[in-house]
mmCIF file with all atom_site columns, C-alpha atoms in Angstrom:
data_model
loop_
_atom_site.group_PDB
_atom_site.id
_atom_site.type_symbol
_atom_site.label_atom_id
_atom_site.label_alt_id
_atom_site.label_comp_id
_atom_site.label_asym_id
_atom_site.label_entity_id
_atom_site.label_seq_id
_atom_site.pdbx_PDB_ins_code
_atom_site.Cartn_x
_atom_site.Cartn_y
_atom_site.Cartn_z
_atom_site.occupancy
_atom_site.B_iso_or_equiv
_atom_site.pdbx_formal_charge
_atom_site.auth_seq_id
_atom_site.auth_comp_id
_atom_site.auth_asym_id
_atom_site.auth_atom_id
_atom_site.pdbx_PDB_model_num
ATOM 1  C CA . MET J 1 1  ? 18.097  -55.854 -10.892 1.00 63.00 ? 1  MET J CA 1
ATOM 2  C CA . ASN J 1 2  ? 18.555  -57.411 -7.656  1.00 79.00 ? 2  ASN J CA 1
ATOM 3  C CA . LYS J 1 3  ? 19.894  -54.006 -6.251  1.00 81.00 ? 3  LYS J CA 1
ATOM 4  C CA . LYS J 1 4  ? 17.060  -51.908 -7.737  1.00 82.00 ? 4  LYS J CA 1
ATOM 5  C CA . LEU J 1 5  ? 14.872  -54.644 -5.743  1.00 80.00 ? 5  LEU J CA 1
ATOM 6  C CA . LEU J 1 6  ? 16.768  -54.107 -2.669  1.00 78.00 ? 6  LEU J CA 1
ATOM 7  C CA . PHE J 1 7  ? 16.655  -50.400 -2.978  1.00 79.00 ? 7  PHE J CA 1
ATOM 8  C CA . ILE J 1 8  ? 12.645  -50.378 -3.364  1.00 80.00 ? 8  ILE J CA 1
ATOM 9  C CA . PHE J 1 9  ? 12.361  -52.681 -0.199  1.00 78.00 ? 9  PHE J CA 1
ATOM 10 C CA . LEU J 1 10 ? 14.749  -50.509 2.166   1.00 79.00 ? 10 LEU J CA 1
ATOM 11 C CA . SER J 1 11 ? 13.288  -46.818 0.618   1.00 81.00 ? 11 SER J CA 1
ATOM 12 C CA . ILE J 1 12 ? 9.746   -48.022 1.810   1.00 83.00 ? 12 ILE J CA 1
ATOM 13 C CA . PRO J 1 13 ? 10.370  -48.016 5.311   1.00 79.00 ? 13 PRO J CA 1
ATOM 14 C CA . VAL J 1 14 ? 12.279  -44.912 5.314   1.00 78.00 ? 14 VAL J CA 1
ATOM 15 C CA . ILE J 1 15 ? 9.091   -43.196 3.233   1.00 82.00 ? 15 ILE J CA 1
ATOM 16 C CA . ILE J 1 16 ? 6.963   -44.399 5.822   1.00 82.00 ? 16 ILE J CA 1
ATOM 17 C CA . LEU J 1 17 ? 8.715   -42.989 8.698   1.00 80.00 ? 17 LEU J CA 1
ATOM 18 C CA . PHE J 1 18 ? 8.885   -39.687 6.820   1.00 78.00 ? 18 PHE J CA 1
ATOM 19 C CA . SER J 1 19 ? 5.010   -39.727 6.404   1.00 79.00 ? 19 SER J CA 1
ATOM 20 C CA . ASN J 1 20 ? 4.562   -40.209 9.749   1.00 75.00 ? 20 ASN J CA 1
ATOM 21 C CA . VAL J 1 21 ? 6.933   -37.717 10.689  1.00 77.00 ? 21 VAL J CA 1
ATOM 22 C CA . MET J 1 22 ? 5.336   -34.989 8.895   1.00 80.00 ? 22 MET J CA 1
ATOM 23 C CA . TYR J 1 23 ? 1.642   -36.146 9.903   1.00 79.00 ? 23 TYR J CA 1
ATOM 24 C CA . SER J 1 24 ? 2.768   -35.181 13.156  1.00 82.00 ? 24 SER J CA 1
ATOM 25 C CA . VAL J 1 25 ? 4.532   -32.041 12.761  1.00 77.00 ? 25 VAL J CA 1
ATOM 26 C CA . ILE J 1 26 ? 1.580   -30.830 10.619  1.00 82.00 ? 26 ILE J CA 1
ATOM 27 C CA . PHE J 1 27 ? -1.005  -31.924 12.903  1.00 78.00 ? 27 PHE J CA 1
ATOM 28 C CA . HIS J 1 28 ? 1.127   -30.040 15.561  1.00 74.00 ? 28 HIS J CA 1
ATOM 29 C CA . VAL J 1 29 ? 1.079   -26.969 13.740  1.00 77.00 ? 29 VAL J CA 1
ATOM 30 C CA . LYS J 1 30 ? -2.503  -27.109 12.858  1.00 78.00 ? 30 LYS J CA 1
ATOM 31 C CA . ARG J 1 31 ? -3.511  -27.653 16.313  1.00 78.00 ? 31 ARG J CA 1
ATOM 32 C CA . GLU J 1 32 ? -0.948  -24.526 17.536  1.00 80.00 ? 32 GLU J CA 1
ATOM 33 C CA . LEU J 1 33 ? -2.792  -22.372 15.116  1.00 75.00 ? 33 LEU J CA 1
ATOM 34 C CA . TYR J 1 34 ? -6.265  -23.180 15.926  1.00 69.00 ? 34 TYR J CA 1
ATOM 35 C CA . GLU J 1 35 ? -5.531  -22.645 19.680  1.00 73.00 ? 35 GLU J CA 1
ATOM 36 C CA . LYS J 1 36 ? -4.170  -19.231 19.361  1.00 72.00 ? 36 LYS J CA 1
ATOM 37 C CA . THR J 1 37 ? -6.963  -17.951 16.404  1.00 67.00 ? 37 THR J CA 1
ATOM 38 C CA . GLN J 1 38 ? -9.544  -19.344 19.303  1.00 64.00 ? 38 GLN J CA 1
ATOM 39 C CA . TYR J 1 39 ? -7.567  -17.457 21.984  1.00 66.00 ? 39 TYR J CA 1
ATOM 40 C CA . SER J 1 40 ? -7.695  -14.596 19.820  1.00 67.00 ? 40 SER J CA 1
ATOM 41 C CA . ILE J 1 41 ? -11.231 -14.799 19.131  1.00 60.00 ? 41 ILE J CA 1
ATOM 42 C CA . THR J 1 42 ? -11.971 -15.221 22.979  1.00 61.00 ? 42 THR J CA 1
ATOM 43 C CA . GLN J 1 43 ? -10.059 -11.893 23.859  1.00 64.00 ? 43 GLN J CA 1
ATOM 44 C CA . SER J 1 44 ? -11.627 -9.964  21.257  1.00 63.00 ? 44 SER J CA 1
ATOM 45 C CA . ASN J 1 45 ? -14.751 -7.520  21.724  1.00 63.00 ? 45 ASN J CA 1
ATOM 46 C CA . PHE J 1 46 ? -16.721 -7.962  19.132  1.00 61.00 ? 46 PHE J CA 1
ATOM 47 C CA . ARG J 1 47 ? -19.539 -5.867  18.716  1.00 61.00 ? 47 ARG J CA 1
ATOM 48 C CA . LYS J 1 48 ? -22.911 -7.474  18.494  1.00 55.00 ? 48 LYS J CA 1
ATOM 49 C CA . SER J 1 49 ? -23.366 -6.329  14.492  1.00 52.00 ? 49 SER J CA 1
ATOM 50 C CA . GLU J 1 50 ? -20.183 -8.702  13.908  1.00 67.00 ? 50 GLU J CA 1
ATOM 51 C CA . THR J 1 51 ? -21.860 -11.719 16.072  1.00 78.00 ? 51 THR J CA 1
ATOM 52 C CA . ILE J 1 52 ? -24.655 -13.946 15.697  1.00 86.00 ? 52 ILE J CA 1
ATOM 53 C CA . PHE J 1 53 ? -26.591 -16.841 17.625  1.00 86.00 ? 53 PHE J CA 1
ATOM 54 C CA . PHE J 1 54 ? -27.595 -20.242 17.326  1.00 93.00 ? 54 PHE J CA 1
ATOM 55 C CA . THR J 1 55 ? -29.910 -22.646 19.260  1.00 92.00 ? 55 THR J CA 1
ATOM 56 C CA . GLU J 1 56 ? -28.826 -25.658 19.414  1.00 91.00 ? 56 GLU J CA 1
ATOM 57 C CA . LYS J 1 57 ? -32.001 -26.764 17.296  1.00 92.00 ? 57 LYS J CA 1
ATOM 58 C CA . ASP J 1 58 ? -30.253 -24.587 14.339  1.00 92.00 ? 58 ASP J CA 1
ATOM 59 C CA . LEU J 1 59 ? -26.928 -26.128 14.762  1.00 92.00 ? 59 LEU J CA 1
ATOM 60 C CA . GLU J 1 60 ? -28.601 -29.663 13.656  1.00 92.00 ? 60 GLU J CA 1
ATOM 61 C CA . ASN J 1 61 ? -27.128 -29.738 10.477  1.00 92.00 ? 61 ASN J CA 1
ATOM 62 C CA . ALA J 1 62 ? -24.055 -27.532 10.856  1.00 94.00 ? 62 ALA J CA 1
ATOM 63 C CA . GLU J 1 63 ? -20.618 -29.507 9.717   1.00 94.00 ? 63 GLU J CA 1
ATOM 64 C CA . TRP J 1 64 ? -18.292 -29.190 12.422  1.00 94.00 ? 64 TRP J CA 1
ATOM 65 C CA . LYS J 1 65 ? -14.801 -28.632 11.384  1.00 90.00 ? 65 LYS J CA 1
ATOM 66 C CA . GLU J 1 66 ? -12.798 -28.187 14.796  1.00 85.00 ? 66 GLU J CA 1
ATOM 67 C CA . GLU J 1 67 ? -14.515 -28.147 18.566  1.00 84.00 ? 67 GLU J CA 1
ATOM 68 C CA . LYS J 1 68 ? -15.679 -24.369 18.257  1.00 85.00 ? 68 LYS J CA 1
ATOM 69 C CA . GLU J 1 69 ? -15.898 -24.191 14.345  1.00 89.00 ? 69 GLU J CA 1
ATOM 70 C CA . PHE J 1 70 ? -18.653 -25.059 11.913  1.00 93.00 ? 70 PHE J CA 1
ATOM 71 C CA . THR J 1 71 ? -20.395 -24.474 8.795   1.00 93.00 ? 71 THR J CA 1
ATOM 72 C CA . LEU J 1 72 ? -23.828 -23.991 7.949   1.00 93.00 ? 72 LEU J CA 1
ATOM 73 C CA . LYS J 1 73 ? -25.502 -23.127 4.671   1.00 91.00 ? 73 LYS J CA 1
ATOM 74 C CA . GLY J 1 74 ? -22.001 -22.902 3.165   1.00 91.00 ? 74 GLY J CA 1
ATOM 75 C CA . LEU J 1 75 ? -20.778 -19.830 5.714   1.00 90.00 ? 75 LEU J CA 1
ATOM 76 C CA . SER J 1 76 ? -18.365 -20.943 8.405   1.00 90.00 ? 76 SER J CA 1
ATOM 77 C CA . TYR J 1 77 ? -18.829 -20.020 12.290  1.00 90.00 ? 77 TYR J CA 1
ATOM 78 C CA . ASP J 1 78 ? -16.468 -19.752 15.054  1.00 87.00 ? 78 ASP J CA 1
ATOM 79 C CA . ILE J 1 79 ? -17.917 -19.879 18.353  1.00 87.00 ? 79 ILE J CA 1
ATOM 80 C CA . ILE J 1 80 ? -17.521 -17.276 20.965  1.00 84.00 ? 80 ILE J CA 1
ATOM 81 C CA . LYS J 1 81 ? -18.924 -18.190 23.857  1.00 84.00 ? 81 LYS J CA 1
ATOM 82 C CA . ILE J 1 82 ? -21.958 -20.475 24.672  1.00 89.00 ? 82 ILE J CA 1
ATOM 83 C CA . SER J 1 83 ? -24.346 -19.310 27.458  1.00 89.00 ? 83 SER J CA 1
ATOM 84 C CA . ILE J 1 84 ? -27.468 -21.733 28.644  1.00 90.00 ? 84 ILE J CA 1
ATOM 85 C CA . VAL J 1 85 ? -30.787 -19.538 29.349  1.00 90.00 ? 85 VAL J CA 1
ATOM 86 C CA . ASN J 1 86 ? -33.759 -20.910 30.846  1.00 91.00 ? 86 ASN J CA 1
ATOM 87 C CA . GLY J 1 87 ? -32.264 -24.367 29.919  1.00 90.00 ? 87 GLY J CA 1
ATOM 88 C CA . LYS J 1 88 ? -31.818 -23.843 26.228  1.00 90.00 ? 88 LYS J CA 1
ATOM 89 C CA . LYS J 1 89 ? -27.931 -23.661 25.008  1.00 92.00 ? 89 LYS J CA 1
ATOM 90 C CA . TYR J 1 90 ? -27.217 -20.671 22.779  1.00 92.00 ? 90 TYR J CA 1
ATOM 91 C CA . PHE J 1 91 ? -23.926 -20.333 20.528  1.00 91.00 ? 91 PHE J CA 1
ATOM 92 C CA . TYR J 1 92 ? -22.859 -16.957 20.187  1.00 87.00 ? 92 TYR J CA 1
ATOM 93 C CA . CYS J 1 93 ? -20.680 -17.314 17.004  1.00 88.00 ? 93 CYS J CA 1
ATOM 94 C CA . TYR J 1 94 ? -18.390 -14.786 14.415  1.00 81.00 ? 94 TYR J CA 1
ATOM 95 C CA . MET J 1 95 ? -18.804 -15.077 11.126  1.00 77.00 ? 95 MET J CA 1
ATOM 96 C CA . GLY J 1 96 ? -15.173 -15.831 9.817   1.00 68.00 ? 96 GLY J CA 1
#
């Protein structure tokens, strides 16, 4: 009985350490993938028919996933560029 209890108590720190390491690895991989995707999007020459733009008011109900990625009305968008025209901010997006 004591050996089982000792094993459980020794296993807990190992499990915690393993989960922290895995979280760090997954976070790093996800961040790298996101940065490469954003770079690829900004380097692409999209036709106007492939893009859509929103104003800040349009995005009040958007659910932000990342810095340049959001969903709106069930559709997912990636921001290609942001322009300010006459004091209004416009978000040019690619539907992804």
